[in-house]
């Protein structure tokens, strides 16, 4: 899976879980401020990403992750 | 009240009951099934002989439920029905996360997304505290408390997506009053309150309610282990001066499971003939 395909998958997870439009899911978007996601939304998103990318994300790795870009980098780092 | 108990509005919601092979769990599963739920029964022994007995007892429960409907003159409940195809008995050892996962997966794939979970599986290993062995403590806590958490955690994961759900823990009056010889059991049941209320806070924004039902002395195999003197002592303390029956607990479970209970969460509700009043 290349980066572009991976981001599309990431985007579809975010759209489904956070109930936002695909256009809102840009790398600069902040989960809390721009996507109106609460902590439970983010838990759901992480679970969806784990399922779709077949990865495991430890809670400690989520510290400091506030934007779509940061989260995507975390995922892509694991997918390889 | 009548319409609260009829199942006509429950459509094809899916419920899962752990520890459903007998007692309160089986009564809950039977009543929910009679109300039109699709029901997964988590049991430890899923041998053919055990399943046959369970189905037989479900049929007996349906007769009792019909009688109950006659007594309460609830016209809707006269149409007690049961689709055996809507019932699945699945192996579920709540001491194992993997077993709980597999049970849920089977029910989800065959019946659909689980919206109602009754965490009921529980055991006793009674012993006076000073003589209680580590494994007697550990086994009871692992099944009753951690087992309930395993079931609730698995259920909540999918309910988050659904944005609705009911998690119902079956506790015990022992958790409120304490019971000599049941330090392990009472501790495990009391702890369900903290567990339920934490989950209730975590999940409230997703319309998932989490409640605890606290039965008193209910006429089950578990109570049957008591001798006459112990039983008589308990009866003396119950204002209603009788044991409860399993359907009296199941009725409350069915209400909490229903849409009528949409604003009840984090509650600990007794069904005990007044035994634990004020506790």
Short mmCIF file of C-alpha atoms in Angstrom, two decimals:
data_model
loop_
_atom_site.label_atom_id
_atom_site.label_comp_id
_atom_site.label_asym_id
_atom_site.label_seq_id
_atom_site.Cartn_x
_atom_site.Cartn_y
_atom_site.Cartn_z
CA UNK A 1 0.00 0.00 0.00
CA UNK A 2 1.50 3.34 -1.01
CA UNK A 3 1.11 6.54 1.00
CA UNK A 4 -1.74 7.81 -1.14
CA UNK A 5 -3.75 4.61 -0.83
CA UNK A 6 -2.99 4.49 2.86
CA UNK A 7 -4.26 8.02 3.35
CA UNK A 8 -7.46 7.20 1.50
CA UNK A 9 -8.02 4.29 3.87
CA UNK A 10 -7.20 6.53 6.82
CA UNK A 11 -9.62 9.12 5.50
CA UNK A 12 -12.46 6.66 5.08
CA UNK A 13 -11.96 5.48 8.68
CA UNK A 14 -12.06 9.06 9.92
CA UNK A 15 -15.14 9.90 7.84
CA UNK A 16 -17.01 6.89 9.12
CA UNK A 17 -16.03 7.15 12.78
CA UNK A 18 -15.97 10.92 13.23
CA UNK A 19 -18.87 11.58 10.88
CA UNK A 20 -17.07 14.32 9.00
CA UNK A 21 -16.76 14.94 5.27
CA UNK A 22 -13.75 13.63 3.33
CA UNK A 23 -12.78 17.24 2.61
CA UNK A 24 -12.36 17.92 6.31
CA UNK A 25 -9.82 15.14 6.71
CA UNK A 26 -6.67 17.02 5.76
CA UNK A 27 -3.31 16.60 7.40
CA UNK A 28 -3.42 19.96 9.20
CA UNK A 29 -6.85 19.27 10.69
CA UNK A 30 -6.87 19.10 14.48
CA UNK A 31 -9.06 16.35 15.89
CA UNK A 32 -10.51 18.36 18.74
CA UNK A 33 -10.83 21.82 17.18
CA UNK A 34 -11.47 21.10 13.51
CA UNK A 35 -13.12 17.69 13.55
CA UNK A 36 -15.03 18.08 16.80
CA UNK A 37 -13.78 14.73 18.06
CA UNK A 38 -13.99 13.89 21.74
CA UNK A 39 -11.77 11.39 23.51
CA UNK A 40 -14.16 8.52 22.87
CA UNK A 41 -14.21 9.39 19.15
CA UNK A 42 -10.44 9.10 19.11
CA UNK A 43 -10.57 5.73 20.86
CA UNK A 44 -13.00 4.58 18.20
CA UNK A 45 -10.81 5.96 15.43
CA UNK A 46 -7.74 4.18 16.79
CA UNK A 47 -9.71 0.92 16.95
CA UNK A 48 -10.89 1.38 13.37
CA UNK A 49 -7.33 2.14 12.20
CA UNK A 50 -5.99 -0.90 14.03
CA UNK A 51 -8.58 -3.05 12.31
CA UNK A 52 -8.16 -1.61 8.82
CA UNK A 53 -4.38 -1.44 8.80
CA UNK A 54 -3.90 -4.59 10.86
CA UNK A 55 -1.69 -2.79 13.34
CA UNK A 56 -1.57 -2.31 17.11
CA UNK A 57 -1.26 1.14 18.61
CA UNK A 58 -0.16 1.46 22.21
CA UNK A 59 -1.79 4.16 24.32
CA UNK A 60 1.60 5.74 25.03
CA UNK A 61 2.15 6.29 21.31
CA UNK A 62 -0.91 8.50 21.14
CA UNK A 63 0.50 11.13 23.48
CA UNK A 64 0.92 14.40 21.65
CA UNK A 65 -1.02 13.22 18.61
CA UNK A 66 -3.39 16.08 17.87
CA UNK A 67 -3.64 16.32 14.11
CA UNK A 68 -4.64 14.07 11.26
CA UNK A 69 -1.08 14.29 9.90
CA UNK A 70 0.46 13.15 13.18
CA UNK A 71 -1.93 10.25 13.44
CA UNK A 72 -1.34 9.25 9.83
CA UNK A 73 2.45 9.34 10.34
CA UNK A 74 2.03 7.04 13.31
CA UNK A 75 -0.01 4.60 11.25
CA UNK A 76 2.25 4.67 8.21
CA UNK A 77 5.25 4.11 10.45
CA UNK A 78 3.70 0.87 11.55
CA UNK A 79 2.46 -0.28 8.16
CA UNK A 80 5.96 0.22 6.78
CA UNK B 1 -46.77 -0.78 33.48
CA UNK B 2 -48.19 -3.48 31.27
CA UNK B 3 -46.83 -2.16 28.05
CA UNK B 4 -43.37 -1.85 29.54
CA UNK B 5 -43.15 -5.59 29.80
CA UNK B 6 -44.47 -6.56 26.44
CA UNK B 7 -41.96 -7.31 23.78
CA UNK B 8 -43.81 -6.03 20.79
CA UNK B 9 -41.46 -3.09 20.30
CA UNK B 10 -38.20 -4.95 20.68
CA UNK B 11 -38.02 -5.91 17.03
CA UNK B 12 -35.02 -8.04 16.35
CA UNK B 13 -32.57 -6.60 18.85
CA UNK B 14 -29.83 -8.98 19.84
CA UNK B 15 -29.06 -9.75 23.46
CA UNK B 16 -26.25 -11.75 25.02
CA UNK B 17 -26.44 -13.31 28.47
CA UNK B 18 -23.39 -14.83 30.14
CA UNK B 19 -23.86 -17.64 32.61
CA UNK B 20 -27.11 -18.46 30.87
CA UNK B 21 -27.28 -22.20 31.48
CA UNK B 22 -29.40 -21.95 34.61
CA UNK B 23 -30.85 -19.73 37.29
CA UNK B 24 -31.16 -16.00 36.75
CA UNK B 25 -29.20 -16.05 33.48
CA UNK B 26 -31.48 -18.62 31.89
CA UNK B 27 -34.58 -16.76 33.09
CA UNK B 28 -33.27 -13.52 31.56
CA UNK B 29 -32.45 -15.23 28.27
CA UNK B 30 -35.88 -16.91 28.16
CA UNK B 31 -37.79 -13.73 28.93
CA UNK B 32 -35.85 -11.68 26.40
CA UNK B 33 -36.39 -14.41 23.79
CA UNK B 34 -40.11 -14.40 24.56
CA UNK B 35 -40.15 -10.67 23.90
CA UNK B 36 -38.74 -11.11 20.42
CA UNK B 37 -35.06 -10.56 21.06
CA UNK B 38 -32.54 -12.73 19.33
CA UNK B 39 -30.55 -14.13 22.21
CA UNK B 40 -27.07 -15.56 22.57
CA UNK B 41 -26.64 -17.70 25.66
CA UNK B 42 -23.06 -17.90 26.89
CA UNK B 43 -22.50 -21.16 28.73
CA UNK B 44 -19.49 -23.11 29.94
CA UNK B 45 -20.88 -26.53 29.00
CA UNK B 46 -22.24 -26.56 25.47
CA UNK B 47 -22.50 -30.33 25.15
CA UNK B 48 -25.58 -31.64 23.36
CA UNK B 49 -27.04 -32.92 26.63
CA UNK B 50 -26.62 -29.53 28.25
CA UNK B 51 -28.10 -27.68 25.27
CA UNK B 52 -31.10 -30.04 25.22
CA UNK B 53 -31.72 -29.35 28.91
CA UNK B 54 -31.42 -25.61 28.36
CA UNK B 55 -33.93 -25.62 25.51
CA UNK B 56 -36.28 -27.70 27.61
CA UNK B 57 -36.00 -25.25 30.49
CA UNK B 58 -36.54 -22.32 28.14
CA UNK B 59 -39.84 -23.93 27.10
CA UNK B 60 -40.77 -24.32 30.76
CA UNK B 61 -39.96 -20.67 31.30
CA UNK B 62 -42.23 -19.71 28.44
CA UNK B 63 -45.12 -21.40 30.21
CA UNK B 64 -44.29 -19.49 33.36
CA UNK B 65 -44.01 -16.26 31.40
CA UNK B 66 -47.43 -16.90 29.87
CA UNK B 67 -48.85 -17.51 33.35
CA UNK B 68 -47.24 -14.33 34.56
CA UNK B 69 -48.85 -12.48 31.69
CA UNK B 70 -52.23 -13.89 32.69
CA UNK B 71 -51.68 -12.80 36.28
CA UNK B 72 -50.76 -9.28 35.29
CA UNK B 73 -53.48 -9.24 32.63
CA UNK B 74 -51.04 -8.00 30.07
CA UNK B 75 -52.75 -8.71 26.76
CA UNK B 76 -49.64 -8.24 24.66
CA UNK B 77 -47.65 -10.73 26.67
CA UNK B 78 -50.24 -13.42 26.05
CA UNK B 79 -48.63 -13.84 22.70
CA UNK B 80 -45.50 -15.34 24.16
CA UNK B 81 -43.59 -16.71 21.27
CA UNK B 82 -40.28 -18.31 20.72
CA UNK B 83 -38.30 -18.71 17.58
CA UNK B 84 -35.69 -21.31 18.36
CA UNK B 85 -33.78 -20.13 15.32
CA UNK B 86 -33.29 -16.86 17.16
CA UNK B 87 -31.45 -18.51 20.01
CA UNK B 88 -27.80 -19.51 20.03
CA UNK B 89 -26.07 -21.37 22.80
CA UNK B 90 -22.38 -20.60 22.60
CA UNK B 91 -19.45 -21.68 24.73
CA UNK B 92 -18.29 -18.73 26.82
CA UNK B 93 -15.84 -19.07 29.67
CA UNK B 94 -15.72 -15.56 31.13
CA UNK B 95 -12.34 -16.35 32.70
CA UNK B 96 -10.86 -16.16 29.21
CA UNK B 97 -10.78 -13.04 27.04
CA UNK B 98 -10.36 -15.25 23.99
CA UNK B 99 -13.41 -17.33 24.87
CA UNK B 100 -15.52 -14.20 25.39
CA UNK B 101 -14.31 -12.84 22.03
CA UNK B 102 -15.21 -16.06 20.26
CA UNK B 103 -18.65 -16.18 21.86
CA UNK B 104 -19.40 -12.62 20.79
CA UNK B 105 -18.09 -13.23 17.28
CA UNK B 106 -20.33 -16.25 16.87
CA UNK B 107 -23.42 -14.44 18.11
CA UNK B 108 -22.63 -11.33 16.05
CA UNK B 109 -22.12 -13.31 12.87
CA UNK B 110 -25.22 -15.45 13.29
CA UNK B 111 -27.68 -13.10 14.98
CA UNK B 112 -26.34 -9.56 14.46
CA UNK B 113 -24.86 -6.72 16.49
CA UNK B 114 -25.37 -7.17 20.20
CA UNK B 115 -27.26 -4.28 21.77
CA UNK B 116 -28.04 -5.75 25.16
CA UNK B 117 -25.58 -7.55 27.37
CA UNK B 118 -26.37 -9.20 30.67
CA UNK B 119 -23.15 -9.97 32.54
CA UNK B 120 -24.46 -12.64 34.82
CA UNK B 121 -21.90 -15.44 35.02
CA UNK B 122 -20.89 -15.95 38.61
CA UNK B 123 -19.68 -18.55 41.06
CA UNK B 124 -19.36 -18.99 44.80
CA UNK B 125 -16.52 -20.57 46.76
CA UNK B 126 -17.79 -19.95 50.28
CA UNK B 127 -15.38 -20.08 53.15
CA UNK B 128 -14.87 -18.11 56.33
CA UNK B 129 -12.23 -15.49 55.57
CA UNK B 130 -9.54 -16.74 57.93
CA UNK B 131 -9.71 -20.14 56.25
CA UNK B 132 -10.10 -18.86 52.70
CA UNK B 133 -7.36 -19.97 50.34
CA UNK B 134 -5.84 -17.72 47.72
CA UNK B 135 -7.33 -19.72 44.88
CA UNK B 136 -10.82 -19.53 46.39
CA UNK B 137 -10.50 -15.76 46.41
CA UNK B 138 -8.88 -15.59 43.00
CA UNK B 139 -11.34 -17.87 41.21
CA UNK B 140 -14.37 -15.94 42.42
CA UNK B 141 -12.90 -12.53 41.62
CA UNK B 142 -11.69 -13.72 38.21
CA UNK B 143 -15.10 -15.05 37.23
CA UNK B 144 -17.47 -12.59 38.88
CA UNK B 145 -15.58 -9.33 38.53
CA UNK B 146 -12.97 -9.70 35.81
CA UNK B 147 -15.34 -11.99 33.88
CA UNK B 148 -18.03 -9.32 33.95
CA UNK B 149 -15.47 -6.75 32.82
CA UNK B 150 -14.34 -8.97 29.95
CA UNK B 151 -17.93 -9.31 28.77
CA UNK B 152 -18.71 -5.61 29.17
CA UNK B 153 -15.49 -4.48 27.49
CA UNK B 154 -16.12 -6.68 24.48
CA UNK B 155 -19.71 -5.53 24.25
CA UNK B 156 -18.89 -1.84 24.64
CA UNK B 157 -16.33 -1.93 21.85
CA UNK B 158 -19.06 -2.62 19.30
CA UNK B 159 -21.74 -0.59 21.05
CA UNK B 160 -19.56 2.51 20.63
CA UNK B 161 -20.01 2.20 16.89
CA UNK B 162 -23.72 1.51 17.21
CA UNK B 163 -24.08 4.49 19.52
CA UNK B 164 -26.57 2.67 21.66
CA UNK B 165 -26.61 -0.26 24.02
CA UNK B 166 -27.47 -1.69 27.41
CA UNK B 167 -24.95 -3.26 29.74
CA UNK B 168 -26.52 -4.92 32.74
CA UNK B 169 -24.49 -6.42 35.55
CA UNK B 170 -26.06 -8.97 37.84
CA UNK B 171 -24.75 -8.29 41.32
CA UNK B 172 -26.06 -9.54 44.65
CA UNK B 173 -27.43 -8.32 47.93
CA UNK B 174 -24.26 -9.84 49.43
CA UNK B 175 -22.32 -7.02 47.83
CA UNK B 176 -24.30 -4.48 49.82
CA UNK B 177 -24.89 -6.24 53.11
CA UNK B 178 -21.88 -8.52 53.22
CA UNK B 179 -22.33 -12.17 54.02
CA UNK B 180 -20.40 -14.28 56.47
CA UNK B 181 -18.48 -16.90 54.51
CA UNK B 182 -18.73 -14.93 51.28
CA UNK B 183 -15.99 -12.32 51.55
CA UNK B 184 -14.77 -13.21 48.06
CA UNK B 185 -18.24 -13.28 46.51
CA UNK B 186 -19.43 -10.13 48.31
CA UNK B 187 -16.28 -8.23 47.33
CA UNK B 188 -16.66 -9.27 43.70
CA UNK B 189 -20.30 -8.20 43.61
CA UNK B 190 -19.74 -4.89 45.42
CA UNK B 191 -16.97 -4.08 42.96
CA UNK B 192 -19.44 -4.34 40.08
CA UNK B 193 -20.95 -1.04 41.24
CA UNK B 194 -17.69 0.85 40.76
CA UNK B 195 -17.12 -0.90 37.47
CA UNK B 196 -20.63 -0.14 36.21
CA UNK B 197 -20.58 3.50 37.25
CA UNK B 198 -17.19 4.09 35.63
CA UNK B 199 -18.42 2.51 32.41
CA UNK B 200 -21.65 4.48 32.67
CA UNK B 201 -19.66 7.72 32.73
CA UNK B 202 -17.39 6.62 29.88
CA UNK B 203 -20.21 5.52 27.60
CA UNK B 204 -23.09 7.84 28.44
CA UNK B 205 -22.39 10.18 25.52
CA UNK B 206 -23.03 7.26 23.17
CA UNK B 207 -26.44 6.41 24.63
CA UNK B 208 -25.05 3.27 26.19
CA UNK B 209 -26.46 2.70 29.66
CA UNK B 210 -24.76 0.63 32.31
CA UNK B 211 -26.67 -0.57 35.34
CA UNK B 212 -26.42 -3.04 38.16
CA UNK B 213 -29.23 -5.27 39.29
CA UNK B 214 -28.89 -6.58 42.79
CA UNK B 215 -30.97 -9.68 43.48
CA UNK B 216 -31.63 -10.80 47.02
CA UNK B 217 -32.39 -14.38 47.98
CA UNK B 218 -33.57 -15.92 44.73
CA UNK B 219 -34.68 -19.52 44.46
CA UNK B 220 -31.79 -20.94 42.41
CA UNK B 221 -29.26 -23.77 42.57
CA UNK B 222 -26.81 -21.34 44.10
CA UNK B 223 -29.14 -20.74 47.04
CA UNK B 224 -29.96 -24.44 47.18
CA UNK B 225 -26.48 -25.01 48.56
CA UNK B 226 -27.63 -23.49 51.86
CA UNK B 227 -28.91 -25.62 54.70
CA UNK B 228 -32.35 -25.16 56.27
CA UNK B 229 -31.04 -23.17 59.18
CA UNK B 230 -29.19 -20.71 56.92
CA UNK B 231 -32.28 -20.39 54.73
CA UNK B 232 -34.54 -19.76 57.67
CA UNK B 233 -32.19 -17.06 58.97
CA UNK B 234 -32.33 -15.33 55.59
CA UNK B 235 -36.12 -15.55 55.37
CA UNK B 236 -36.39 -13.92 58.80
CA UNK B 237 -34.56 -10.89 57.41
CA UNK B 238 -36.65 -10.48 54.26
CA UNK B 239 -39.60 -8.12 54.78
CA UNK B 240 -41.60 -10.00 52.15
CA UNK B 241 -40.81 -13.26 53.96
CA UNK B 242 -40.22 -15.34 50.88
CA UNK B 243 -37.58 -16.09 48.33
CA UNK B 244 -37.72 -14.35 45.00
CA UNK B 245 -37.96 -16.27 41.76
CA UNK B 246 -35.72 -15.90 38.78
CA UNK B 247 -38.38 -14.33 36.58
CA UNK B 248 -38.82 -11.56 39.11
CA UNK B 249 -35.21 -10.64 38.42
CA UNK B 250 -35.57 -11.18 34.67
CA UNK B 251 -38.54 -8.79 34.55
CA UNK B 252 -36.31 -5.98 35.78
CA UNK B 253 -33.53 -6.95 33.40
CA UNK B 254 -36.00 -6.85 30.51
CA UNK B 255 -37.19 -3.42 31.56
CA UNK B 256 -33.66 -2.04 31.84
CA UNK B 257 -32.92 -3.58 28.44
CA UNK B 258 -35.92 -1.88 26.87
CA UNK B 259 -36.20 1.56 25.33
CA UNK B 260 -38.31 2.57 28.30
CA UNK B 261 -35.19 2.65 30.45
CA UNK B 262 -33.27 5.03 28.21
CA UNK B 263 -32.54 7.57 30.98
CA UNK B 264 -31.42 5.13 33.64
CA UNK B 265 -27.68 4.67 33.92
CA UNK B 266 -25.23 4.01 36.74
CA UNK B 267 -28.08 2.76 38.91
CA UNK B 268 -27.95 -0.10 41.36
CA UNK B 269 -31.43 -1.55 41.51
CA UNK B 270 -32.42 -4.16 44.09
CA UNK B 271 -34.83 -7.05 43.52
CA UNK B 272 -34.83 -8.44 46.99
CA UNK B 273 -38.20 -8.30 48.72
CA UNK B 274 -36.84 -5.45 50.83
CA UNK B 275 -33.88 -7.38 52.21
CA UNK B 276 -31.26 -4.70 51.64
CA UNK B 277 -33.44 -1.64 52.21
CA UNK B 278 -31.39 1.32 53.32
CA UNK B 279 -28.14 -0.47 52.52
#
